[in-house]
Each structure stands twice: as C-alpha cells, then as structure tokens.
Coordinates of C-alpha atoms and ligand atoms in Angstrom, one line a residue:
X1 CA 0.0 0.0 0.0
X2 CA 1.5 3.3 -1.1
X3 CA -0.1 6.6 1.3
X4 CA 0.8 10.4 1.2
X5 CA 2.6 10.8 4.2
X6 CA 2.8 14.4 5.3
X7 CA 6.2 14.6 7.2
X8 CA 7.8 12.8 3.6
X9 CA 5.9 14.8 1.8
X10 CA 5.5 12.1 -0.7
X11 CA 3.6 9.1 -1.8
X12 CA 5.3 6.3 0.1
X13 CA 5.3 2.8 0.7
X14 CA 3.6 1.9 4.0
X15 CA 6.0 -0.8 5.5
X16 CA 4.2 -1.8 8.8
X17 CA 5.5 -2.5 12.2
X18 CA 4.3 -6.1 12.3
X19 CA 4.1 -7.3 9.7
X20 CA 0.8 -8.5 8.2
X21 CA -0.7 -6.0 11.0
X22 CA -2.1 -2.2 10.9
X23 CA -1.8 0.2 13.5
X24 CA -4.2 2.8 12.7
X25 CA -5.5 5.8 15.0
X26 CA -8.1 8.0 13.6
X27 CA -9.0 11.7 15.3
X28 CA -12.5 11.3 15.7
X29 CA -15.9 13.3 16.1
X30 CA -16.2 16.4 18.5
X31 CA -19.5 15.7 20.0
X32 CA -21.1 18.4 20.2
X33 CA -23.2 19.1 17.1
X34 CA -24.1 16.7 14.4
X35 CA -21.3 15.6 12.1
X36 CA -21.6 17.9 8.7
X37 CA -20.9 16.8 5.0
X38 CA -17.1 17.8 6.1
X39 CA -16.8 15.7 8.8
X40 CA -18.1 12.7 7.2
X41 CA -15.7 12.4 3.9
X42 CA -13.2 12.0 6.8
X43 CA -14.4 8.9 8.0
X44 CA -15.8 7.5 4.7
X45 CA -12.2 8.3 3.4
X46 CA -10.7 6.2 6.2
X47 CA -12.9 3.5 6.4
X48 CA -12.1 3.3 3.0
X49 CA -8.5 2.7 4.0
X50 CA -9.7 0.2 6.8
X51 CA -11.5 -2.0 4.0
X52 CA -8.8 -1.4 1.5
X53 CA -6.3 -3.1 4.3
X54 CA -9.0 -5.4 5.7
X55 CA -9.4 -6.5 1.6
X56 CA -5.3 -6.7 1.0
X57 CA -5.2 -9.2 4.0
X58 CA -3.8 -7.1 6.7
X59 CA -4.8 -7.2 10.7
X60 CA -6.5 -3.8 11.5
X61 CA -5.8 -3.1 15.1
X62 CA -7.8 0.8 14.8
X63 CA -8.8 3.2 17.3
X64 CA -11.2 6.2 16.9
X65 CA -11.4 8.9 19.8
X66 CA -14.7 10.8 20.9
X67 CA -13.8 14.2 21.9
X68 CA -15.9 15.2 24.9
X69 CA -14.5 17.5 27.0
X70 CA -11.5 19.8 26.1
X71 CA -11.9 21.0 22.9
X72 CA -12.0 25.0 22.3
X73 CA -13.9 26.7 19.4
X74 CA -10.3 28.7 19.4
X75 CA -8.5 25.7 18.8
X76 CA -9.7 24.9 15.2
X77 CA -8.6 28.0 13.6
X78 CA -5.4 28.9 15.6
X79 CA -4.4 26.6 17.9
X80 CA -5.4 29.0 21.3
X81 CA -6.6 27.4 24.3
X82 CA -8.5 30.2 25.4
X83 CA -11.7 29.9 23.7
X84 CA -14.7 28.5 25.2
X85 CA -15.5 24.4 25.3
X86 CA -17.1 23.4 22.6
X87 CA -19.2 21.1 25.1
X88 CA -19.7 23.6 27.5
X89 CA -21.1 26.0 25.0
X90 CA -23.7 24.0 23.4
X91 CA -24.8 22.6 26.7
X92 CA -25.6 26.0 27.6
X93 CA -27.8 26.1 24.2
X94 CA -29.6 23.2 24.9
X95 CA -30.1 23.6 28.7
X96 CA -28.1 20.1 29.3
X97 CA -25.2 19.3 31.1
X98 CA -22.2 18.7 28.4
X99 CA -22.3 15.1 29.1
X100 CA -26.1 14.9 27.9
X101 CA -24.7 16.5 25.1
X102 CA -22.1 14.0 24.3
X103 CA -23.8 11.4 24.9
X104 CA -26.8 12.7 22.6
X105 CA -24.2 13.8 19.7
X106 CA -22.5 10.2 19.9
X107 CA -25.9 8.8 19.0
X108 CA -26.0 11.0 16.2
X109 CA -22.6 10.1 15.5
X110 CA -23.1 6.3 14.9
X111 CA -26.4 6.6 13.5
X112 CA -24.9 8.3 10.3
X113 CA -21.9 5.8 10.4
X114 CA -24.4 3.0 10.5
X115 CA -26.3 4.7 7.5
X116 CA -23.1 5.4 5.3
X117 CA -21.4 1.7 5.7
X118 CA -18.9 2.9 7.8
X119 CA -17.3 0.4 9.8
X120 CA -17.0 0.5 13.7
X121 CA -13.3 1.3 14.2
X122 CA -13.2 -2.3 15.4
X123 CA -13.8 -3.5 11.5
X124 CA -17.2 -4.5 12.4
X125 CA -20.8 -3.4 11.1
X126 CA -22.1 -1.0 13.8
X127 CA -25.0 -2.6 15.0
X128 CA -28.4 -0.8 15.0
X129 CA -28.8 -1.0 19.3
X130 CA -25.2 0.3 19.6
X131 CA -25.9 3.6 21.3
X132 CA -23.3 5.7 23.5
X133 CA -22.6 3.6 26.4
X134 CA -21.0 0.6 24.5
X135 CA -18.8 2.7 21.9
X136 CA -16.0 1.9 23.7
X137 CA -15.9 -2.2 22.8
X138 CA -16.6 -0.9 19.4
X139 CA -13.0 0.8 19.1
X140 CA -14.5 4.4 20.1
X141 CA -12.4 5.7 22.4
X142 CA -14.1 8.3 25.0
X143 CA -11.8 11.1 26.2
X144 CA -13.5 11.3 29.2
X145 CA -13.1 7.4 30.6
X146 CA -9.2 8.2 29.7
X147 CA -8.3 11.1 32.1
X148 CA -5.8 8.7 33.6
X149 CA -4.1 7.7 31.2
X150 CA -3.5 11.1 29.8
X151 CA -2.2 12.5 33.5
X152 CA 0.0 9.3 33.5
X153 CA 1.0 10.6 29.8
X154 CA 1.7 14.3 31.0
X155 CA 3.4 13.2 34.4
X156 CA 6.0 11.8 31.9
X157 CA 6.6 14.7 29.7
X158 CA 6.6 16.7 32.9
X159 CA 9.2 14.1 34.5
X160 CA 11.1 14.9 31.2
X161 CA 11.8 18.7 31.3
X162 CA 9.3 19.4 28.6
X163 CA 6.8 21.1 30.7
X164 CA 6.2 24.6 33.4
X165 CA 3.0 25.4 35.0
X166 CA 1.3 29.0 35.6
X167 CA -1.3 29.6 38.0
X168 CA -3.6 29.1 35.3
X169 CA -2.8 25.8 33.4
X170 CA 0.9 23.2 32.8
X171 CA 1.8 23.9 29.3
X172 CA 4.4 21.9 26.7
X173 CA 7.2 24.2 26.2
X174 CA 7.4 24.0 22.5
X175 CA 10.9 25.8 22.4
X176 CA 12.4 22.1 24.0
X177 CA 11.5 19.9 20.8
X178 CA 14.2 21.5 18.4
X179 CA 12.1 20.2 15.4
X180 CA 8.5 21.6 16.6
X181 CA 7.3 22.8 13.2
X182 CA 8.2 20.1 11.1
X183 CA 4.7 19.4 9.6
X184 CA 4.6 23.3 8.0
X185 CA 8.4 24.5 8.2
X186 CA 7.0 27.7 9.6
X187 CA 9.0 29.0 12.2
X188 CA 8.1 29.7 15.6
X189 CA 7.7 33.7 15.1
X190 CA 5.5 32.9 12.1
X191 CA 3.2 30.2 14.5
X192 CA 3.3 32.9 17.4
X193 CA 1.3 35.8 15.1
X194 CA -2.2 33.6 15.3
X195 CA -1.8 33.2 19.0
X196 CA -0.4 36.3 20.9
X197 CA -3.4 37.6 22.5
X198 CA -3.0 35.0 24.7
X199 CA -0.3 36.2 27.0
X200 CA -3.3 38.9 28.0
X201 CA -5.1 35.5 29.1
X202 CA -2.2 34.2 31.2
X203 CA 0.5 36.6 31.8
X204 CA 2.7 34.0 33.1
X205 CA 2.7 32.0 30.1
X206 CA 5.8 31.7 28.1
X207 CA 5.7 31.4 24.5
X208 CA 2.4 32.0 22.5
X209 CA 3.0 28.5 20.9
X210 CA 3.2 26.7 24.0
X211 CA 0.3 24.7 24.7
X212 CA -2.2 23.3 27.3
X213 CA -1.3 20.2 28.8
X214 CA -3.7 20.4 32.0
X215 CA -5.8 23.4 32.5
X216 CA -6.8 24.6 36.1
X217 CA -10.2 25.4 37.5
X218 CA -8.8 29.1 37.6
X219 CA -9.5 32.0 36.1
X220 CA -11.3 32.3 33.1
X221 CA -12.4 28.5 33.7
X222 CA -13.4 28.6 37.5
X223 CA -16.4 27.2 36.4
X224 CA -15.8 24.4 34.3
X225 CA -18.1 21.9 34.4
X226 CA -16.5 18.8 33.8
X227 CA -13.0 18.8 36.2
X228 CA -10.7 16.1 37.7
X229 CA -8.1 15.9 39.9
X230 CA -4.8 15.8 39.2
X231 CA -1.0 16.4 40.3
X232 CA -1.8 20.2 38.9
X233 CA -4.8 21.1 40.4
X234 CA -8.9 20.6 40.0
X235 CA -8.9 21.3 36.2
X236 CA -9.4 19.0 32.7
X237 CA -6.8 18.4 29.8
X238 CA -6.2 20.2 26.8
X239 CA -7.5 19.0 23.9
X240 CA -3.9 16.9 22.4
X241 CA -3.3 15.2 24.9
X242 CA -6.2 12.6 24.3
X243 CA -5.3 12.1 21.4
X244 CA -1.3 11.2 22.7
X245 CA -2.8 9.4 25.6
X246 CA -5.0 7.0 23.7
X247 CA -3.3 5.9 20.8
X248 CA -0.1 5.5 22.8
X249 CA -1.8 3.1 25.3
X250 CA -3.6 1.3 23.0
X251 CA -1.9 0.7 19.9
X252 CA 2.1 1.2 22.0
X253 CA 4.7 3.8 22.3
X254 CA 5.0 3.0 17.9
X255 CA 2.2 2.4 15.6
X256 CA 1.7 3.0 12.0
X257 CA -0.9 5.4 10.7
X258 CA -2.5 8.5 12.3
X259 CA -5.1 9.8 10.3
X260 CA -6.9 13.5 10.1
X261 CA -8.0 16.1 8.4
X262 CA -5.5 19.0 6.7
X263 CA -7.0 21.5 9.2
X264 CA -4.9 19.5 12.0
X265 CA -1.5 19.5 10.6
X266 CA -0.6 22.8 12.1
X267 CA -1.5 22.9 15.4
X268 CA -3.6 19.4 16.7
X269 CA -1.2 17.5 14.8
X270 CA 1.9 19.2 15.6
X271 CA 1.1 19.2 18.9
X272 CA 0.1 15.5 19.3
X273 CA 3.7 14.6 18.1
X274 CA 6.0 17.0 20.2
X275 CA 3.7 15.4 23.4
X276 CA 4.8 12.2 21.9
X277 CA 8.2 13.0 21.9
X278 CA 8.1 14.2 25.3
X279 CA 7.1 11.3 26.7
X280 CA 9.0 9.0 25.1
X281 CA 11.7 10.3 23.9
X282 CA 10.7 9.4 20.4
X283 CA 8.0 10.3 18.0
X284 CA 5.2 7.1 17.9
X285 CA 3.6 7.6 14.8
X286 CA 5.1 6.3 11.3
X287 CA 3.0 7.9 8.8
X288 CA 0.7 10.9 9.1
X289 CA -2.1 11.1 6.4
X290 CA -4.9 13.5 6.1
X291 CA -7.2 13.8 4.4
X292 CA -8.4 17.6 2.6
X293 CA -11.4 19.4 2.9
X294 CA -14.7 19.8 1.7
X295 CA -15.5 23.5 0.8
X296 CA -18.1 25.5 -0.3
X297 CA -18.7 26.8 -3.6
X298 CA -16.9 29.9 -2.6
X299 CA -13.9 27.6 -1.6
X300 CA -14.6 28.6 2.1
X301 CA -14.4 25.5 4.1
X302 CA -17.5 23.3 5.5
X303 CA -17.5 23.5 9.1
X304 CA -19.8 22.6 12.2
X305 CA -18.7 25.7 14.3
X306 CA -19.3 27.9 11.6
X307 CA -22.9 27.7 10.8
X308 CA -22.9 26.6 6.9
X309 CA -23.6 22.9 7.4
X310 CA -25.0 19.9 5.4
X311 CA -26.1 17.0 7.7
X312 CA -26.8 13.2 6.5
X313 CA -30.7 13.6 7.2
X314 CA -31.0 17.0 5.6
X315 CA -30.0 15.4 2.3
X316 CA -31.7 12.2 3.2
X317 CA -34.8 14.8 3.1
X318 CA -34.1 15.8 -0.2
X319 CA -34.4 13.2 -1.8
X320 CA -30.6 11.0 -1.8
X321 CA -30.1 8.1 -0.4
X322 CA -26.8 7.3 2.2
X323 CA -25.1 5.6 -0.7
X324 CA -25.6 8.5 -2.9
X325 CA -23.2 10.7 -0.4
X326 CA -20.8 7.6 0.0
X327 CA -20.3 7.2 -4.1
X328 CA -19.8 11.2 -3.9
X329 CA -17.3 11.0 -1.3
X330 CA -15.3 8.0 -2.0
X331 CA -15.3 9.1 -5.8
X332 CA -12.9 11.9 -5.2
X333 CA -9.1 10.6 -3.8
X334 CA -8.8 11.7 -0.2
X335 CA -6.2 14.5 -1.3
X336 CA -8.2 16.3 -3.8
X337 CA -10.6 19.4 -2.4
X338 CA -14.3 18.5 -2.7
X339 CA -16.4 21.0 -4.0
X340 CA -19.8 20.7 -2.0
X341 CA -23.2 21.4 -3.7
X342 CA -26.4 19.7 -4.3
X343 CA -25.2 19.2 -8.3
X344 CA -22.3 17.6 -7.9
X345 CA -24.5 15.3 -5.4
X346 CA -27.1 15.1 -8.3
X347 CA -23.8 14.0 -10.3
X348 CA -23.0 11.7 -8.1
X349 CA -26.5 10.3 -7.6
X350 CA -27.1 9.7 -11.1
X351 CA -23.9 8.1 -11.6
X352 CA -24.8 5.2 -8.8
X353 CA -28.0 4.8 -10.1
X354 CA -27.0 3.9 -13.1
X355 CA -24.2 1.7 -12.2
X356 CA -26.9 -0.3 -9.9
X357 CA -29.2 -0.1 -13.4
X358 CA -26.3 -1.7 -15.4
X359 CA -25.1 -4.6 -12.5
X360 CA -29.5 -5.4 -12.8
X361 CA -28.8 -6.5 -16.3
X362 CA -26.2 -8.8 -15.9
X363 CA -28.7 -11.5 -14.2
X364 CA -29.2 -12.5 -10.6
X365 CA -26.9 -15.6 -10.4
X366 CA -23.1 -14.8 -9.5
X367 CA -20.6 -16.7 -11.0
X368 CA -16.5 -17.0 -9.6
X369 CA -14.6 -13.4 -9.1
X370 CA -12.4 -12.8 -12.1
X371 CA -8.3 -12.8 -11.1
X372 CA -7.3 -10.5 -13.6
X373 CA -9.8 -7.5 -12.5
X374 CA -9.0 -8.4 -8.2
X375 CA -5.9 -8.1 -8.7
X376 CA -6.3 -4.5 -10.6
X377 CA -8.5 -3.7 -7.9
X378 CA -5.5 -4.4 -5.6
X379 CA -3.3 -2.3 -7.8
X380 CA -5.4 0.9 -7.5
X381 CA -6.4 0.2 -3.9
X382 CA -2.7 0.5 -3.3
X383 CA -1.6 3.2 -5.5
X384 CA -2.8 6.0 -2.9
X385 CA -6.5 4.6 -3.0
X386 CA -6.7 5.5 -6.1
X387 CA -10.3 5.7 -6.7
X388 CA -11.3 6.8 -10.1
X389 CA -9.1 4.2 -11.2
X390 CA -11.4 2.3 -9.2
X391 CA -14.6 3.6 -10.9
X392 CA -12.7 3.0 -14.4
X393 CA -12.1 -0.2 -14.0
X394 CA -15.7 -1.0 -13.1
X395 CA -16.5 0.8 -16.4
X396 CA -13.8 -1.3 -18.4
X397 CA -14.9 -4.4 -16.9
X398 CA -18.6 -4.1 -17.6
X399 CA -17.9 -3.8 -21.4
X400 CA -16.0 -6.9 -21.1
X401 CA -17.0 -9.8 -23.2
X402 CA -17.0 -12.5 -20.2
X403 CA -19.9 -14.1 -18.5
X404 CA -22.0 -11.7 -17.2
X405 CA -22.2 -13.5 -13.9
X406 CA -18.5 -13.5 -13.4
X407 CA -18.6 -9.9 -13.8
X408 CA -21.2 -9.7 -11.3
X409 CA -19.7 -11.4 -8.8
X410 CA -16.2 -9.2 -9.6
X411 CA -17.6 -6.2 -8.8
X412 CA -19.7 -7.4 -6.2
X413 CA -15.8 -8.2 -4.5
X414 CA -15.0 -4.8 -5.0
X415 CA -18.2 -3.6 -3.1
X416 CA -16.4 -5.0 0.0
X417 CA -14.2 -2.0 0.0
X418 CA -16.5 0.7 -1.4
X419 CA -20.0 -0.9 0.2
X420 CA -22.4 0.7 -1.4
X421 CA -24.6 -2.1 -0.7
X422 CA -24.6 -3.2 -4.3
X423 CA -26.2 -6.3 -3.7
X424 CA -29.0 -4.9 -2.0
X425 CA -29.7 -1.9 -4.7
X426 CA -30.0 -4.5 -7.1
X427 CA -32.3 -6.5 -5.7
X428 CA -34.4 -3.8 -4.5
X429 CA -37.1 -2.4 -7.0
X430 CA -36.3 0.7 -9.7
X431 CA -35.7 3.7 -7.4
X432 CA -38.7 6.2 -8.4
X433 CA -38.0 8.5 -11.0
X434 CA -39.1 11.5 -9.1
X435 CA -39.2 14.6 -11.9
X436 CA -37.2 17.4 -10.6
X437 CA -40.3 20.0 -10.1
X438 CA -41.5 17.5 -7.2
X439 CA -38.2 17.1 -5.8
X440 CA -37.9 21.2 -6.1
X441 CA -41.2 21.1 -4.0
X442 CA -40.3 18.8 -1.5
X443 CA -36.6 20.9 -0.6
X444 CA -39.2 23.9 -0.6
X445 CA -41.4 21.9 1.9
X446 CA -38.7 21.0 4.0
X447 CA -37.2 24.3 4.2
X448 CA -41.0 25.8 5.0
X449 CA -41.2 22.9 7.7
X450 CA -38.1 24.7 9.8
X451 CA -39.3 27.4 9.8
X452 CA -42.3 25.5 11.2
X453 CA -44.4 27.1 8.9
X454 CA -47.3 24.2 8.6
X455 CA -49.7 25.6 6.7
X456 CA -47.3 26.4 4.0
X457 CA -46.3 22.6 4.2
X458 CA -49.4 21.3 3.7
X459 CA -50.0 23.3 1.2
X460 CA -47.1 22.1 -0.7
X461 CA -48.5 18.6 0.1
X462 CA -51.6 19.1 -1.7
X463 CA -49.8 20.9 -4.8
X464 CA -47.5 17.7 -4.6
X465 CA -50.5 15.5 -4.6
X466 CA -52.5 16.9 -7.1
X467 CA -49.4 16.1 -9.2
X468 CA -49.3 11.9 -8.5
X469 CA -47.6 11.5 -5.2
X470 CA -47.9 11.4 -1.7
X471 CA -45.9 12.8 1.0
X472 CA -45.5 11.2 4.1
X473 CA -43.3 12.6 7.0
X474 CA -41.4 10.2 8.6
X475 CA -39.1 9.9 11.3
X476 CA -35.9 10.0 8.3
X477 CA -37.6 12.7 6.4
X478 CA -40.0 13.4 4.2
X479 CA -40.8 10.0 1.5
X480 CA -42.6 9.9 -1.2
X481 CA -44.7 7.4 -2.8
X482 CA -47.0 7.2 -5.7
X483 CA -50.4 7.4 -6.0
Ligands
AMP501 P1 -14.2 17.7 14.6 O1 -15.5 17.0 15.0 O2 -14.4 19.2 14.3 O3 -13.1 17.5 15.7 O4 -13.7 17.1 13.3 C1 -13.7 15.7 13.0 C2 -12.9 15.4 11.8 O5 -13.5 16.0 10.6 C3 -11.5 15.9 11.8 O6 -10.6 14.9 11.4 C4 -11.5 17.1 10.9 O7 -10.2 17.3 10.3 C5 -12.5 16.6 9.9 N1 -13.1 17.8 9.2 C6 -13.8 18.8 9.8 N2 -14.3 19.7 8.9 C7 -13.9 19.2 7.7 C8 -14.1 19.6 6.3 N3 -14.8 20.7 6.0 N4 -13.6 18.9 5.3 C9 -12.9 17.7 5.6 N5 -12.7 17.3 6.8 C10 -13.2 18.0 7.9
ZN502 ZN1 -6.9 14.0 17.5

C-alpha cells in the first residue's frame, strides 16, 4: 500500500511495524453538534482505508477517539486554548449538562456511520442498538473514561523537562523539541502571530505556541463543568493530549498510521507529536495522512462551528439516499478538495444509479470473481486509493465480453471495500424517478417545515398530490410514494 505521508511529503510505501498487521488511529468526532458533510468524507475516506487493508489481507488493530471535553472553538482555527469548550457551550444552548450532550451527539454520531457503511473502528458493522454507552468495545475511544491515562501521559513529559505550569494551566514548552514545526516549516515567530493575545489570558505563560497540557479550574475557567483531579490542580486536559494518551496506550509507544483532516497539521497534529516525543523520547507515529477538505462553492471551508452545514438527514430529506453521499465521497481521492453542492451530489446520484441499473442487467446468479480485475482492484487500492481508477475499472470491466455472472460477482468483491450495498440496490425495486419540479417542491417543503411554517407545508402537500404523489413525513424525512 503506497499513502501520502505528510512529514515525507511524498507518496510512500507503508512498510508496517508487524508485519501483516495495521496500527491505525483516527482523530474522531467532537461531539457536540451533528457531524456535517465535512466531517463525514473524513471517515468515509478512512474507512475506505480500513476495507482497502482489511481486503489486502492485513490485521487492523484501529482506534477512533470521541472528543468530549476539552476542545476549544479557538482551537480549530489557531491553535489557542482560550476559547470556550465546545461542550460547555452547546450545553448551555440546549439547557443540558455537556455530558447529555455528548452522549446525545455520539448517537447522532453512529447513526450516520451506520447509515453510510462505515465500519465500527473495530472493523465490524455497527449494530443498529449500539448507542453511547458501548462505543467503547466498538473501538470508540471516550476522552473522558481516559483522564488517567492522559495525567499518566503528562506526568512523563513533565518528568522529562518538557513542561512549566502557571497559576492558570501546565503547558508543553514548544521551544524544547528543536524540530517543533516540522509538519509546516514555519518558524516559531511565524506560529506565534495567530496566537499572541493569549499572553493577555495568562500573563505568566511563556511562548504563544506553547500549549495546554492540563488546564486549572482558575481564572477564566473557574467554572468548568467537567473537572478532575490531578498532580496540577482541580482542572481538565487540553484537547492533544487525548489524542497522545489513547493511541499510545492502545496501539504502543510506535504504531503506523494517524489519520486527520489538513486543518490538523498545524497545530492538533503538531502538537500531538512534540507530546509524543516528550514522553517517550521518540516520535510514535510512522505515517501521518490526512485527508483535505470539503469546501463550499466559494472555496470557504464546510464546518460545524461555523454555521454553513450539510447534515446526513437533511439530504436524506431531499431526496438521496446514504449511498448517494458515499459514491460522492469516495469518488474523489482523499487529497483532492471536494467542492460541495447539491449538483455535484445530483452528479453523483445519477452516476450510482446507473451503475446499480447496469449490474440489474447482468442476471441475478453470481458466477467466480475474475483474477485478472481483483488483482487490478489491488493495484489501484494500493496506488494511494486510487479511486477513479477504481470507478474506471468498473466501467472497463462491464464492457468486457465475459460471463456476465463472473462480472457480477467481480464487482460485487470490489463492493467489499467501497459498500455501497450493491447487492441490496439491485435486488431492491427501480428507485422512483421523481421529476425534478416534485423534488424542487419537496426541498421547498422541507425548508417551510423549519421554519415550522405548517400551513405552508401542507400546502405544498396538496400541490405535490395533485401532481401523483404522496408525501409522508417520517421519522428519516419526508418520502414519497406514488399514487
Ligand atoms: P471535529 O469534529 O471538528 O473534531 O472534526 C472531526 C474530523 O473531521 C477531523 O478529522 C477534521 O479534520 C475533519 N473535518 C472537519 N471539517 C472538515 C471539512 N470541511 N472537510 C474535511 N474534513 C473535515
Ligand atoms: Zn486528535
């Protein structure tokens, strides 16, 4: 398997640890909002690379953390750790405590995961009772049922030198790891610009770059909700350090892959591998991939904290199916900008339905998987998850003069790496050919709906029944069925 590693720089052969075995650590959901279109081509991207290995014969060993306490809604943008808690924040909102709020956002969490194929970090299916309180045998890690094992993980890099503590918070002293910037090759005076207004937070703090290892119920965050005890004080960690903490002690000091999105190389990443070092004297992870973003039309990028966000169920409402935002997703290699708008999901849409309309005509009986094609599958699976070669093959192989059941089974094979439930489509009847005016009703409908405008709904209803269909409103949305 060949990956982009960002500290190479390069495409590069992934030579595991053990071999035959993956090490993989994925930076997971912040729970405190429902994931957004953004979010999710992150984990369809890696669970892409999960089935890829799982398909190539590997061992996954593969972790995924739930971030529920810790993270700021400064942290995204410029590293500071003087923002508010993302948690905190949105409990406030909702009038909950920010566990109620984790616990309600993991739901959410694995409900779209379960919807879009994505496989449990564990490798398996996510089962349909799997709900907050048994993440954790499913390979979701909780940073809250790890607070040990991150104050073990700091006592270390404090043991080591790497560390000085204010009155306000113990923070990494970035100035001791001589290769700190190594991910951007920005120097430290060029990090420091984003985060300066923070000496005003803590006078005593003594480089803008250094960062929050434990921060105390003091000051700004007297109030915290969520605190534990530690060596420094009543307080809660800084957001890297889970990260640190729980791939360290459960896939060892060395492991192979840590994946995440191109917004953490800078500072969460960066950060997550001087802690590393600190502790152990070594850096732990072999190859860093990430994966880019998906941005808005005006190339601004897709996020939760922002506002401008596409949810699973909202385009379930108008009219796509899971699979629909899977093929999108997967369709584009993980290191290419996505462009996000309901046409190019139209695009996509269209293109799976016709795929599913071509694998109907090649007969319900599946013959033997044909060598020649698996083994090309291989080949672009490995070259970088190369997925349009993926999709070209598919095309190149259905043209082929073989028997159509061997063909069927063939790409059936491959639909253990993409799963878009290919077997199912094709068994299940002709999706409806909804005309575009009706769909253009329904969005309106929807939109109305918010804005709990009812009598504007129903409205739209009756326009949409006088035209041949019904509209029923369902727990996943608005469906539609024929009349
Ligand atoms: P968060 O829940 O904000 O901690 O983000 C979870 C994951 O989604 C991280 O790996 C992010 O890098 C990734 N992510 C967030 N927004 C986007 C986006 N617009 N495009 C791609 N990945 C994203
Ligand atoms: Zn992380």
């Amino acid at each position: 398997m060949k990956l982009y590693s960002t500290l190479d720089r390069k495409v590069t052969e992934i030579v595991p640890i053990k071999k035959g075995q993956i090490s993989m650590y994925s930076c997971g959901p912040t729970v405190y909002s429902r994931m957004q279109i953004g979010n999710i081509r992150a984990y369809v991207n890696w669970d892409i690379l999960h089935r890829a290995f799982l398909y190539l014969g590997y061992n996954v060993k593969r972790i995924m953390n739930i971030t529920d306490v810790g993270h700021m809604t400064s942290d995204d943008d410029f590293g500071s750790d003087f923002g508010e808690d993302k948690m905190d924040r949105q409990a406030q909102k909702e009038g909950l405590q920010p566990i109620d709020i984790a616990n309600k956002y993991i739901d959410t969490v694995l409900d779209d995961f379960r919807d879009l194929n994505i496989l449990s970090p564990s490798g398996e299916t996510i089962p349909e009772d799997l709900n907050y309180e048994e993440v954790g045998e499913y390979g979701f890690t909780r940073a809250t049922e790890y607070i040990e094992e991150m104050i073990d993980m700091i006592k270390k890099i404090e043991k080591n030198g790497y560390t000085y503590e204010t009155k306000q918070a113990l923070y990494f002293d970035v100035t001791k790891i001589k290769d700190y910037t190594i991910f951007t090759g920005q120097n430290l005076d060029e990090k420091n610009v984003g985060v300066r207004e923070e000496v005003d937070v803590d006078p005593q703090k003594r480089n803008p770059a250094d960062f929050v290892l434990w921060m105390k119920r003091y000051g700004k965050y007297k109030n915290h909700i969520m605190n534990w005890e530690s060596p420094w004080g009543n307080g809660f960690p800084g957001w890297h350090i889970e990260c640190s903490a729980m791939s360290t002690s459960l896939l060892g000091e060395y492991f192979d892959i840590h994946t995440g999105g191109v917004d953490h190389i800078p500072v969460h990443h960066t950060n997550e591998r001087a802690q590393n070092i600190g502790a152990f004297n070594h850096p732990s992870v072999k190859y860093w991939v990430h994966n880019e973003w998906v941005v808005n039309k005006d190339e601004s990028k897709i996020s939760k904290s922002k506002g401008n966000v596409t949810y699973l169920p909202t385009l379930v409402e108008l009219g796509f199916d899971p699979m629909d935002i899977r093929y999108f997703l997967l369709s584009i290699n993980y290191r290419t900008r996505i462009q996000f708008s309901i046409e190019a999901l139209e695009g996509a849409k269209n293109a799976r339905e016709a795929l599913v309309r071509r694998l109907r005509e090649l007969g319900d009986t599946k013959g033997d998987v044909i060598p020649e094609y698996t083994g090309r599958f291989k080949k672009e699976l490995e070259n970088n998850l190369n997925m349009s070669g993926v999709l070209a093959l598919i095309n190149e192989l259905l043209k082929e003069d073989l028997p159509q059941k061997d063909i069927l089974a063939t790409i059936l094979d491959f639909d253990k790496v993409l799963a878009l439930n290919l077997e199912e489509c094709i068994t299940k009847k002709e999706p409806m050919d909804i005309p575009s005016e009706i769909n253009a009703l329904l969005e309106k409908r929807m939109l109305v709906k918010e804005e709990k405008n009812y009598e504007e709904a129903d409205r739209i209803r009756n326009q949409i029944e006088n035209m041949g269909y019904r509209v029923l409103d369902t727990p996943k949305g608005q469906k539609l069925e024929k009349i």
